[in-house]
mmCIF file of C-alpha atoms in Angstrom:
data_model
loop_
_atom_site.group_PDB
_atom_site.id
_atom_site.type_symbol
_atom_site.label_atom_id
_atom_site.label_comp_id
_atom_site.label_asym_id
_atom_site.label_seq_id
_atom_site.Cartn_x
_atom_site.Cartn_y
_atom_site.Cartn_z
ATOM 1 C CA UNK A 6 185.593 -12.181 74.086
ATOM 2 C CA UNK A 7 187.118 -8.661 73.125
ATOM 3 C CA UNK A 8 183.639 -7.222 72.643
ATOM 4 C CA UNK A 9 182.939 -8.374 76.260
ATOM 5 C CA UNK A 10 186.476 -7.258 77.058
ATOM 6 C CA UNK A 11 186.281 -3.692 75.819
ATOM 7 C CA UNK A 12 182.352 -3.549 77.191
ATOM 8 C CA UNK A 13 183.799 -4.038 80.650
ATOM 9 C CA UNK A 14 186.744 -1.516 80.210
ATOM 10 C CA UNK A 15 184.182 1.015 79.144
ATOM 11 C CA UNK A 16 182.181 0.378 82.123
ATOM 12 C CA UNK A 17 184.946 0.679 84.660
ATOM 13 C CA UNK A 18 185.325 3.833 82.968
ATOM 14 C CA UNK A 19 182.216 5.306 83.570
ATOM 15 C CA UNK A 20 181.725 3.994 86.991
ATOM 16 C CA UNK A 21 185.613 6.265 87.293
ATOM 17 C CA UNK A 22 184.692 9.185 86.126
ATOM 18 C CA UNK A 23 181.270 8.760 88.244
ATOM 19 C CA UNK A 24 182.917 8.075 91.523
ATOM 20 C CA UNK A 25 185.814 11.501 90.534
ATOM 21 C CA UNK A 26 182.649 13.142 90.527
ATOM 22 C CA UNK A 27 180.857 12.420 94.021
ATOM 23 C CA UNK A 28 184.136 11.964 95.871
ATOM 24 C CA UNK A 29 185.036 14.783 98.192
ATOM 25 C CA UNK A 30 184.416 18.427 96.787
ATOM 26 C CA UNK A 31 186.098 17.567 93.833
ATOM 27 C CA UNK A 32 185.344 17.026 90.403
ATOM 28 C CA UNK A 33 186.800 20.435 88.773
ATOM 29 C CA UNK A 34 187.008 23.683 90.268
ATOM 30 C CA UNK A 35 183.275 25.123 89.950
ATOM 31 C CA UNK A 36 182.003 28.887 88.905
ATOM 32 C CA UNK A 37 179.514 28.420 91.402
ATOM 33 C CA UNK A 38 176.643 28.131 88.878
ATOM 34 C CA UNK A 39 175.742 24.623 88.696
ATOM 35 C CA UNK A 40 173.941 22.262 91.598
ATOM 36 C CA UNK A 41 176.674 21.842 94.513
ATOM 37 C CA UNK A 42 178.312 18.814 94.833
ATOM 38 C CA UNK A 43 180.246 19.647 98.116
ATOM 39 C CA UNK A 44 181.498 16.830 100.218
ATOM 40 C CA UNK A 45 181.962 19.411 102.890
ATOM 41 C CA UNK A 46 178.073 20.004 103.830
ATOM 42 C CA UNK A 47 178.699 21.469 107.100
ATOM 43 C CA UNK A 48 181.213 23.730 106.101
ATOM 44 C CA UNK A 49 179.325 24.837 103.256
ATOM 45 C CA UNK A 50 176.646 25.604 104.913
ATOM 46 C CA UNK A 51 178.242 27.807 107.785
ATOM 47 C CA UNK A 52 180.001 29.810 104.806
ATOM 48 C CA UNK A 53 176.725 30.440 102.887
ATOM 49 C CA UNK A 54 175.197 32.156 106.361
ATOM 50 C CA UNK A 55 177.851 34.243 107.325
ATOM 51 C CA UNK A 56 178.500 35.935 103.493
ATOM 52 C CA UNK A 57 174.540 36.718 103.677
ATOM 53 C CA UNK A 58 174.743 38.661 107.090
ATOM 54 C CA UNK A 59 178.096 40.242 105.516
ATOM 55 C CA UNK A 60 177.080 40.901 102.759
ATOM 56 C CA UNK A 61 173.659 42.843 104.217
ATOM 57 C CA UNK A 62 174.238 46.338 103.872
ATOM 58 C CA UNK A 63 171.562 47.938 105.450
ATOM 59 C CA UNK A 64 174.307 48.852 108.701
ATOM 60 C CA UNK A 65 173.294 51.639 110.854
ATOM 61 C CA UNK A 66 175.953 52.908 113.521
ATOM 62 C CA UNK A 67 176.461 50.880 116.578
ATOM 63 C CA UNK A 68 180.051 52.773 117.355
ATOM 64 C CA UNK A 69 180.319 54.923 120.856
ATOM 65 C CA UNK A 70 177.752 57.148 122.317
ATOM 66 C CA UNK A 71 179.506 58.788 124.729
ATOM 67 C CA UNK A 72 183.028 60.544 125.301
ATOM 68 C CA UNK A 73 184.514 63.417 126.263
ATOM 69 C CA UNK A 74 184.078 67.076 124.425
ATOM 70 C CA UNK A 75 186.664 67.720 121.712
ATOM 71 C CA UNK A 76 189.910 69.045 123.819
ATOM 72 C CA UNK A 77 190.792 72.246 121.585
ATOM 73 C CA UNK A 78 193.847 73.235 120.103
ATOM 74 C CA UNK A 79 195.447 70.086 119.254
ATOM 75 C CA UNK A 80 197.734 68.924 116.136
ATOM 76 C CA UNK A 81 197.991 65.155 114.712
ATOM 77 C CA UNK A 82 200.941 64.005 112.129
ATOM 78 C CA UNK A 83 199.855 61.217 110.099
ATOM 79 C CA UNK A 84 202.643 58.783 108.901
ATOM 80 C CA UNK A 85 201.840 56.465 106.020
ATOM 81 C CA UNK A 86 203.634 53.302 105.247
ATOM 82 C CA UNK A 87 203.318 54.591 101.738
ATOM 83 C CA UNK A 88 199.989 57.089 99.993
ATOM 84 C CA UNK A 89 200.397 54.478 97.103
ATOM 85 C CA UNK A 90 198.560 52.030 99.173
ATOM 86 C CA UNK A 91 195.100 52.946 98.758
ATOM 87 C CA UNK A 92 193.867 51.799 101.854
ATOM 88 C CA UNK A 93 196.799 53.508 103.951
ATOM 89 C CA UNK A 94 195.424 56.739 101.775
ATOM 90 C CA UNK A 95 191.648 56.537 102.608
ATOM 91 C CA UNK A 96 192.388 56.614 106.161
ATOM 92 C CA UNK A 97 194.679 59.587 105.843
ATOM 93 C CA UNK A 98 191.598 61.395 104.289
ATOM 94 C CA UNK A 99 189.124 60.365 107.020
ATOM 95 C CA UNK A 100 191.709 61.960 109.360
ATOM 96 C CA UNK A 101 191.659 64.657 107.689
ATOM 97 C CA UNK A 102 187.904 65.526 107.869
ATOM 98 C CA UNK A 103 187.284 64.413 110.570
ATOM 99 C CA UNK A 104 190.563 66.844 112.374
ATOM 100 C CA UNK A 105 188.823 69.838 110.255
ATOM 101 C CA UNK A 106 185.501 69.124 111.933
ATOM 102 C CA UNK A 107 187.166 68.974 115.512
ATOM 103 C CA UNK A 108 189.345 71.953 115.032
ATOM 104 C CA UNK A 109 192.877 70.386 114.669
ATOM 105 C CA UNK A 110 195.957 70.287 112.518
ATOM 106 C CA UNK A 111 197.089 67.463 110.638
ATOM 107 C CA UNK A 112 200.087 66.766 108.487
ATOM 108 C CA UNK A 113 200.655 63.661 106.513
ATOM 109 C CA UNK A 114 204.202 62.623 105.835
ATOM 110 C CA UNK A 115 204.927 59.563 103.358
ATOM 111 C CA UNK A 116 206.837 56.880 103.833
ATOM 112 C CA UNK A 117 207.360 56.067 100.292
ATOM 113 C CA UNK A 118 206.998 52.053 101.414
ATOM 114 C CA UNK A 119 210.878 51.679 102.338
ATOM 115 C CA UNK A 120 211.827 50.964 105.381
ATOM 116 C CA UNK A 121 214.472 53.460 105.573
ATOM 117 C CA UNK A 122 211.708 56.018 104.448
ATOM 118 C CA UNK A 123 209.438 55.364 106.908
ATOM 119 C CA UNK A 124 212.333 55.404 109.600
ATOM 120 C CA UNK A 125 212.579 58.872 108.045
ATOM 121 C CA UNK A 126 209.338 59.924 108.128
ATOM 122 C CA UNK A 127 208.723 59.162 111.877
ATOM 123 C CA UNK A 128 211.495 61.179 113.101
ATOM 124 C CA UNK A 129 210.291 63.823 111.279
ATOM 125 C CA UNK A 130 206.674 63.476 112.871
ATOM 126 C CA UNK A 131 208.803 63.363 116.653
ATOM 127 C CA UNK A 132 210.696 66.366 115.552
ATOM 128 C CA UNK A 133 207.493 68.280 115.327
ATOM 129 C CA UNK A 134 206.493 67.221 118.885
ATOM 130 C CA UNK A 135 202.676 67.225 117.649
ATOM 131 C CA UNK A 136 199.703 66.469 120.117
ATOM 132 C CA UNK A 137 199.338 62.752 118.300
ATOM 133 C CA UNK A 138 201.054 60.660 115.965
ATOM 134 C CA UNK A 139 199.372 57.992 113.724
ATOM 135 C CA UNK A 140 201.484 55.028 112.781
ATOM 136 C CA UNK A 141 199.439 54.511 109.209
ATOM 137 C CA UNK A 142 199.990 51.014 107.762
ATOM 138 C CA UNK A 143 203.592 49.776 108.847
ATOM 139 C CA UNK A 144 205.172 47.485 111.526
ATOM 140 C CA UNK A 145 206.216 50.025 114.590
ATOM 141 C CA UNK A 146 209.160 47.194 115.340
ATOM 142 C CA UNK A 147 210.298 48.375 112.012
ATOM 143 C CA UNK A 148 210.903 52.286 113.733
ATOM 144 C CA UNK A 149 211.511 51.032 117.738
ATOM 145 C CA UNK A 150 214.583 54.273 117.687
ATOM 146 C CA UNK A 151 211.773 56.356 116.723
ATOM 147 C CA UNK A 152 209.241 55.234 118.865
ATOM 148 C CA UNK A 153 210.417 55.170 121.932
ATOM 149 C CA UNK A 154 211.608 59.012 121.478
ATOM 150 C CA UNK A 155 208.035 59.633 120.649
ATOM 151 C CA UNK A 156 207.362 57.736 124.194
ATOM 152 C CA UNK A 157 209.781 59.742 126.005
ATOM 153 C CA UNK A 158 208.558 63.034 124.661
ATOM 154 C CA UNK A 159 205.172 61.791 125.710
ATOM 155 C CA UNK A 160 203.354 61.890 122.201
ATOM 156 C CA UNK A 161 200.841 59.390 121.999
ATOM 157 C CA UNK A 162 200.571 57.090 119.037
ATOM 158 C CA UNK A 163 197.625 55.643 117.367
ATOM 159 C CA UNK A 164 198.370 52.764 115.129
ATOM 160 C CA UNK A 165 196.153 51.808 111.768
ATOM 161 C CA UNK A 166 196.738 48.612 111.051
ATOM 162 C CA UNK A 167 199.854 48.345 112.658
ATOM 163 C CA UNK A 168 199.771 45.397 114.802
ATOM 164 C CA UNK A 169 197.651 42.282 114.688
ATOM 165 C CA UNK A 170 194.922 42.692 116.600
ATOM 166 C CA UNK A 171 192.067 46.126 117.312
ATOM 167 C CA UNK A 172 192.674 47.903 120.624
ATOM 168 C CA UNK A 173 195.507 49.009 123.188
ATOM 169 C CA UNK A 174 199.424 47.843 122.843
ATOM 170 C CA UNK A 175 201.890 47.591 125.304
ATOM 171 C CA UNK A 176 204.802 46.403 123.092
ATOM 172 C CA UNK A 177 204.815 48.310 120.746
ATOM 173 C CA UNK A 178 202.911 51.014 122.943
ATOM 174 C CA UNK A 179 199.929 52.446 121.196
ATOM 175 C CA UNK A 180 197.000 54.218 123.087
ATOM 176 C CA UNK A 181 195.353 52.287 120.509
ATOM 177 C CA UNK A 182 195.065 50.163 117.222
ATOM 178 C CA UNK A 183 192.641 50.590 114.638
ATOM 179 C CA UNK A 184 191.157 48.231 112.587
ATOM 180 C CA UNK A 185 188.591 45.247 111.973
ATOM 181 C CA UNK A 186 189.964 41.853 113.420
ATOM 182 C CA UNK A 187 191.978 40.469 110.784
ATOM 183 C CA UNK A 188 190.084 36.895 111.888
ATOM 184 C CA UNK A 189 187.376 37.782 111.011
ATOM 185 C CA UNK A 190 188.681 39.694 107.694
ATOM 186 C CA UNK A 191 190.350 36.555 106.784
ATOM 187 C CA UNK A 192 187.436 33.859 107.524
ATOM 188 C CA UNK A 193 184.692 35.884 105.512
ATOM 189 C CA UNK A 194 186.791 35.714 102.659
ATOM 190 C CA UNK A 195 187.611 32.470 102.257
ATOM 191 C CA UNK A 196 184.094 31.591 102.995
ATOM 192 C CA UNK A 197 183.140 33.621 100.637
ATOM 193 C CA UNK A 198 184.830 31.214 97.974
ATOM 194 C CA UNK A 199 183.525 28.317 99.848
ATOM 195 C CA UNK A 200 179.959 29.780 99.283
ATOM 196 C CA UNK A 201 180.450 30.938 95.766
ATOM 197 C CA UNK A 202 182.224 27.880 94.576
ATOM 198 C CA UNK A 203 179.574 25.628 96.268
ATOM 199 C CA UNK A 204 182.988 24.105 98.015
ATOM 200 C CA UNK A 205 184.707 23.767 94.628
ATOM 201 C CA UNK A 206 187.705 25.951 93.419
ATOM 202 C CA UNK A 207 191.460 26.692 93.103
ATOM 203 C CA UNK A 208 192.545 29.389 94.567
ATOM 204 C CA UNK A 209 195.661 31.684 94.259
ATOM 205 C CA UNK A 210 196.835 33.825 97.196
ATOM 206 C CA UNK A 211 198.602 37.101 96.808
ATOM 207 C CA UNK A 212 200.111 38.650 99.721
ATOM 208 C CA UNK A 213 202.999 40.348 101.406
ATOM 209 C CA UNK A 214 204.746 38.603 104.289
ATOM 210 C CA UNK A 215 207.230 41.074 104.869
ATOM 211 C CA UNK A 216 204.024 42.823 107.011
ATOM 212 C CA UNK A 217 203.873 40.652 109.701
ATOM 213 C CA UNK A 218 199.905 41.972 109.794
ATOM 214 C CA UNK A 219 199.276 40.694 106.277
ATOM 215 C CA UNK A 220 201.459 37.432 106.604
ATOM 216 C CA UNK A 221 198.983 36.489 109.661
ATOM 217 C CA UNK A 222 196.437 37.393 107.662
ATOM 218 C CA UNK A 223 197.415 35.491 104.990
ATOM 219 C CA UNK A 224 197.660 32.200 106.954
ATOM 220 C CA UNK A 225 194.574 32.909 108.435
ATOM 221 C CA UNK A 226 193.076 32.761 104.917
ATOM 222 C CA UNK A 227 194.309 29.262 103.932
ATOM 223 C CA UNK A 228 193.176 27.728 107.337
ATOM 224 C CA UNK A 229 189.868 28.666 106.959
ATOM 225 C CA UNK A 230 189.900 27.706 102.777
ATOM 226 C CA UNK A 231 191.370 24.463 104.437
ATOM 227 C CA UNK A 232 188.196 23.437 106.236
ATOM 228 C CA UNK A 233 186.454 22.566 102.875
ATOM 229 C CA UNK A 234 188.422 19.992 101.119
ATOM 230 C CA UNK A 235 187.079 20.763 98.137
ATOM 231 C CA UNK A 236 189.137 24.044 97.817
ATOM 232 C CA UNK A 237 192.612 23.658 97.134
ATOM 233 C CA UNK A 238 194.961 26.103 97.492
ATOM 234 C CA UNK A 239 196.955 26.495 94.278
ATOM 235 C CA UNK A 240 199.863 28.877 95.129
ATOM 236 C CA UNK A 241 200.534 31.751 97.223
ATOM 237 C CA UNK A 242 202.275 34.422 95.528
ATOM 238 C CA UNK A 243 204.302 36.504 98.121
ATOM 239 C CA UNK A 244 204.211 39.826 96.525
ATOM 240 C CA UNK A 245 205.529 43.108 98.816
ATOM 241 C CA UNK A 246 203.136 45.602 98.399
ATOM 242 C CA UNK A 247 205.682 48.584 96.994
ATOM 243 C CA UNK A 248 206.691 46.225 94.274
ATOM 244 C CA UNK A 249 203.236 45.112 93.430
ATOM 245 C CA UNK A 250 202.816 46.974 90.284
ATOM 246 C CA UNK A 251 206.195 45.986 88.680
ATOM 247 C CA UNK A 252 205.718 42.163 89.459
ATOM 248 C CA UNK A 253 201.956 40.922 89.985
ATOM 249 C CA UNK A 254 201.467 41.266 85.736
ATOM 250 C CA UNK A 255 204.873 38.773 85.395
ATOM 251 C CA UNK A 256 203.311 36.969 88.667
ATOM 252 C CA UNK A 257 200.078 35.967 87.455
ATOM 253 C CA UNK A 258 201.334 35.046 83.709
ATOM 254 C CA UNK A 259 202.954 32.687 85.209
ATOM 255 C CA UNK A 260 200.808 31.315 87.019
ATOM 256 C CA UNK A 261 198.144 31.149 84.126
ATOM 257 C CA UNK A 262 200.969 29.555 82.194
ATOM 258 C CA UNK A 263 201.124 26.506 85.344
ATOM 259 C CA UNK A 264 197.412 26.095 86.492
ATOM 260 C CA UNK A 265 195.385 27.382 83.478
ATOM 261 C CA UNK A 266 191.756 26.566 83.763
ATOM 262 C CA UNK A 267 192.577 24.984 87.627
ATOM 263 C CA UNK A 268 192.655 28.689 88.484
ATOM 264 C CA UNK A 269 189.116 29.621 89.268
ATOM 265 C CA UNK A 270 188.951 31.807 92.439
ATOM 266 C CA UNK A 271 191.982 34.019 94.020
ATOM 267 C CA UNK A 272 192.058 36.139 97.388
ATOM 268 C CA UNK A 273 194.784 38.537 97.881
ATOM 269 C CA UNK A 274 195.397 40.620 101.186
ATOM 270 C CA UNK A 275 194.655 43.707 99.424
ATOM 271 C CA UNK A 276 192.935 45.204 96.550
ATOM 272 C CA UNK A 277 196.067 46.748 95.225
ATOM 273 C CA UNK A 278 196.974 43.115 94.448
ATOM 274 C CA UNK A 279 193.823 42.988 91.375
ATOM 275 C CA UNK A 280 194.311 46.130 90.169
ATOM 276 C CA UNK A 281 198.352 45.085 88.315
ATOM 277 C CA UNK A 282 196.716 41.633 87.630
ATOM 278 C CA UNK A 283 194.159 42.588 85.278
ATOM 279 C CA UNK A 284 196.403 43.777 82.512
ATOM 280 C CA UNK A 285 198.167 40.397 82.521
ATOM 281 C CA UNK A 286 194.312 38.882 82.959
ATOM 282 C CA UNK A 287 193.158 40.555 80.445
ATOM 283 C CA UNK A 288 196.270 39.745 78.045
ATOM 284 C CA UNK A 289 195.575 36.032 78.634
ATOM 285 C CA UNK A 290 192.296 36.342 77.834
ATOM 286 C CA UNK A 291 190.279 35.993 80.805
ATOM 287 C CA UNK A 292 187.041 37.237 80.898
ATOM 288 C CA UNK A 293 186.920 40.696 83.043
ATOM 289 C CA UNK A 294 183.907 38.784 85.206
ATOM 290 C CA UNK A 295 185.608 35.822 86.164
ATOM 291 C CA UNK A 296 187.147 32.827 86.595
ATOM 292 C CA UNK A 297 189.370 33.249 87.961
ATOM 293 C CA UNK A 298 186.494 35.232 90.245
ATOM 294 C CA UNK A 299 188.555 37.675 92.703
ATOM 295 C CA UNK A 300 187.868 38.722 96.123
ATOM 296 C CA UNK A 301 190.183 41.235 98.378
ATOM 297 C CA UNK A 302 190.197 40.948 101.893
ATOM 298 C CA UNK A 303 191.165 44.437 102.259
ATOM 299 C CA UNK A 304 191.105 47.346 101.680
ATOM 300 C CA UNK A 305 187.992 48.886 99.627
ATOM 301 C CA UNK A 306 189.854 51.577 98.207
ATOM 302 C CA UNK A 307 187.672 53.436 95.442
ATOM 303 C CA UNK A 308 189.345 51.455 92.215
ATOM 304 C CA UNK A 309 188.649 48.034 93.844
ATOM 305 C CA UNK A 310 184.639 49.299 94.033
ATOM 306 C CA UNK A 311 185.041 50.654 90.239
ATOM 307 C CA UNK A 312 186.641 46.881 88.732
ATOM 308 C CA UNK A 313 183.888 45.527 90.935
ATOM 309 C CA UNK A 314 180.888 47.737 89.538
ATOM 310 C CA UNK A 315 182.079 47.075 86.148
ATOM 311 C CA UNK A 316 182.947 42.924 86.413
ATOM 312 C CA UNK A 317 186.644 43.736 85.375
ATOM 313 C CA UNK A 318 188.709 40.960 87.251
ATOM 314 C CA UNK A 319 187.390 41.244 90.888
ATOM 315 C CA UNK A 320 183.864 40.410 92.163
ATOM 316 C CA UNK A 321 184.134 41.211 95.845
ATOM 317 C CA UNK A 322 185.869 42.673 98.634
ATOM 318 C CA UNK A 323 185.727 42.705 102.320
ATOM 319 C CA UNK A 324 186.685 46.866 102.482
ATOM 320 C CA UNK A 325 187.743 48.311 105.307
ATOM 321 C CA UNK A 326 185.244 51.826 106.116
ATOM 322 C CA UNK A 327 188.740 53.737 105.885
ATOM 323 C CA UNK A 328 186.501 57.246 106.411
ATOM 324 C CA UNK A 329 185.153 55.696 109.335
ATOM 325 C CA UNK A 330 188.096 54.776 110.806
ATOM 326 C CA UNK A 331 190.067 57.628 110.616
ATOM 327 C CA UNK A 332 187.181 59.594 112.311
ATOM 328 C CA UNK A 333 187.225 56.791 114.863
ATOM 329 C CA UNK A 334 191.030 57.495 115.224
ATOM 330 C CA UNK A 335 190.934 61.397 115.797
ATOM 331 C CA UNK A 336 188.100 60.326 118.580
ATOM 332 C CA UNK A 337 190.436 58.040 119.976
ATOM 333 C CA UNK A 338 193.275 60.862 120.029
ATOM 334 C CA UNK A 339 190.429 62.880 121.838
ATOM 335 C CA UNK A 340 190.253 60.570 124.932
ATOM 336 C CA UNK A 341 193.701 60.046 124.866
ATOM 337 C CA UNK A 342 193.961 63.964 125.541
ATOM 338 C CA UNK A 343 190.801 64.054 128.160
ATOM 339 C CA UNK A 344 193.086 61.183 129.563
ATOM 340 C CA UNK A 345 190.113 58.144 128.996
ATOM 341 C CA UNK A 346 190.467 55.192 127.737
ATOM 342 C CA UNK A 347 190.228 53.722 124.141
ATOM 343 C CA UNK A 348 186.834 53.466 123.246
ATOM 344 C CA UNK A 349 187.362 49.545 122.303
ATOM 345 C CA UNK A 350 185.015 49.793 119.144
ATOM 346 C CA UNK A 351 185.782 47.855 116.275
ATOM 347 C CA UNK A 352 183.986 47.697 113.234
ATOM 348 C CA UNK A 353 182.227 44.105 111.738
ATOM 349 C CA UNK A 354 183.127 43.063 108.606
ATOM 350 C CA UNK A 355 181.552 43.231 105.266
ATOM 351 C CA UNK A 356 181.519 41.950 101.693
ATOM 352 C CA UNK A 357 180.883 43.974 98.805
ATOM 353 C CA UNK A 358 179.823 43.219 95.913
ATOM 354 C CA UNK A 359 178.106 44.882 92.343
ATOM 355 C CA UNK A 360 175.094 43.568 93.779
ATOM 356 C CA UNK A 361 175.040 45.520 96.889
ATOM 357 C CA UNK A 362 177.225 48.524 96.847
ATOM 358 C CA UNK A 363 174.610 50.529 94.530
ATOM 359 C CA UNK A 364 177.498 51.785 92.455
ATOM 360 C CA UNK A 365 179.260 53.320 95.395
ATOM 361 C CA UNK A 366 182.754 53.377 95.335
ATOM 362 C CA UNK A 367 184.047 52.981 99.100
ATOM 363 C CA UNK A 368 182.392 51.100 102.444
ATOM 364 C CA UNK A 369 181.150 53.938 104.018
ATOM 365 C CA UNK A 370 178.307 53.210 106.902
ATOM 366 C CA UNK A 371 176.044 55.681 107.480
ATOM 367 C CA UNK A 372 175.737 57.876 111.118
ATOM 368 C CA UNK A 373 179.371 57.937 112.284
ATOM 369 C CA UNK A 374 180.104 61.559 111.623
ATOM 370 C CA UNK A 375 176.973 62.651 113.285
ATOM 371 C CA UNK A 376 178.147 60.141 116.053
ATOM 372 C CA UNK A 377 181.205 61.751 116.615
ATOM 373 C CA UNK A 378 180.015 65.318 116.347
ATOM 374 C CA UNK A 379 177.466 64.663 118.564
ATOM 375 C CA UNK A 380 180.157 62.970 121.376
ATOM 376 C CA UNK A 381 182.453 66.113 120.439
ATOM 377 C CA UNK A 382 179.582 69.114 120.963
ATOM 378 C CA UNK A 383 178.926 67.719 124.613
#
């Protein structure tokens, strides 16, 4: 009777830990190398599609054609959020070429990442009643004093990443804002966890909701992630980016000290994000090429490529083509001057990876300059 009695209790163990297996997308969060063993088929699927046609890189320019010839003489002041943020930086660079190649000034003034700074810095840019003023990273509700004397003096302002979604703003007013649409941003990297998982992971989010962009795009993140039950979302670590490098490391001990091996994929707004978690990563012991397996929905800046080239403690990232863009935002100053409209082109998203960026170390489609300069010569 106890032999027949322990026989059964080892059998209703096995037919357990058989059933934890098939149910759902459970069974332990997955590095994506064995069979899948999804319950979310559908889902799966649809994520597995869309990171191959992201993650294609053979892109050729599909931006404007046509616009008017550059309007001569003109002068742009650049105000960043803060030149620590990599992304905010790239663009500031693109602008920079791009306003050599069309003739124009540019300035860049710094925000430093404060709010008071940046307050600071855009009343500087109005003082020097420039042709164009680019609102580089930050919430324009943050500076409403300053913008609406940059309104009244008739300045227009170009905004990179500075509201929620690509194209023309009436409150705040910008001529236009640049950027890919955060939805999309957002979706392709969650599904890019689906995909890689195989529908199976715990994921930790790092992001900065005191940016109302990155907040939305934040949320955005777990509602896609939510579509595969499989995926559960861990914790969301709500880091501002100016104090990322002072708390991330203490951020992500701790959370290696709570979830441990649960932790097997993370997504974080930015790139920055990765770069102040691999010391504490690496401290732990976690191998530079995953788990946990790290993808940044923005930005691409050049040390994201470099950690992903080398497998050190992020394996993707959906970059923004920051050279691209801020050539796309001097053309948009030009047809603000020639008095057109905004072009409305905004750019698809992709994933990057060591397997497809050929050791590059930015997104950075080809034909756009010779786009522009052809637009420009007419």
């Amino acid at each position: 009777m106890h032999t027949n009695r322990r026989t059964l209790l080892t059998a209703a163990a096995l037919l357990t830990a058989a059933a934890t297996l098939v149910a759902g997308c459970g069974g332990g969060p997955s590095t994506g190398a064995g069979p899948s063993q999804a319950g979310c088929p559908t889902t799966l699927a649809r994520a597995r599609t869309a990171v191959q046609q992201a993650e294609n890189s053979d892109a050729s320019w599909h931006g404007p054609t046509t616009g008017p010839a550059a309007v001569p003489g003109k002068s742009i002041v650049y105000v960043a959020q803060t030149m620590t943020n990599p992304g905010v930086a790239g663009v500031a660079r693109g602008v920079e070429e791009a306003a050599k190649t069309i003739g124009w000034k540019v300035r860049v003034i710094d925000g430093d990442g404060t709010p008071a700074g940046i307050q600071a810095a855009l009343s500087q840019a109005v003082t020097l009643k420039p042709s164009g003023i680019v609102i580089g990273g930050f919430d324009p509700q943050l500076t409403s004093q300053q913008m609406a004397r940059a309104e009244a003096a008739g300045i227009p302002v170009i905004g990179w990443h500075a509201v929620g979604s690509p194209g023309p703003s009436e409150n705040p007013r910008l001529f236009t804002n640049i950027t890919t649409k955060v939805e999309d941003v957002a979706k392709i990297s969650a599904d890019w966890i689906i995909a890689r998982s195989e529908g199976d992971a715990g994921v930790v989010l790092f992001t900065d909701d005191s940016i109302p962009f990155a907040k939305n795009k934040s949320e955005l993140i777990q509602r896609e992630l939510a579509t595969c039950t499989g995926v559960k979302l861990l914790a969301s670590a709500n880091i501002p980016i100016p104090d990322a490098s002072s708390r991330t490391p203490q951020a992500v001990s701790s959370l290696l000290s709570r979830f441990r091996n649960e932790w097997t994929y993370s997504v974080a707004i930015n790139d920055l994000y990765f770069a102040d978690a691999a010391p504490a990563l690496r401290a732990a012991g976690a191998p530079g090429s995953g788990p946990p397996f790290n993808i940044g929905a923005g930005d691409g800046d050049p040390s994201a490529f470099q950690r992903i080239n080398s497998e050190q403690f992020q394996s993707a990232t959906v970059p923004e083509p920051l050279s691209q863009q801020g050539w796309q935002i001097v053309d948009e100053f030009n047809r603000a001057f020639a008095a057109q409209p905004a072009s409305g082109y905004v750019a698809p998203v992709h994933i990057a990876t060591a397997e497809n960026s050929g050791g590059a170390t930015s997104w950075d489609p080809s034909g756009y300059r010779e786009g522009y300069e052809e637009i420009w010569r007419k």
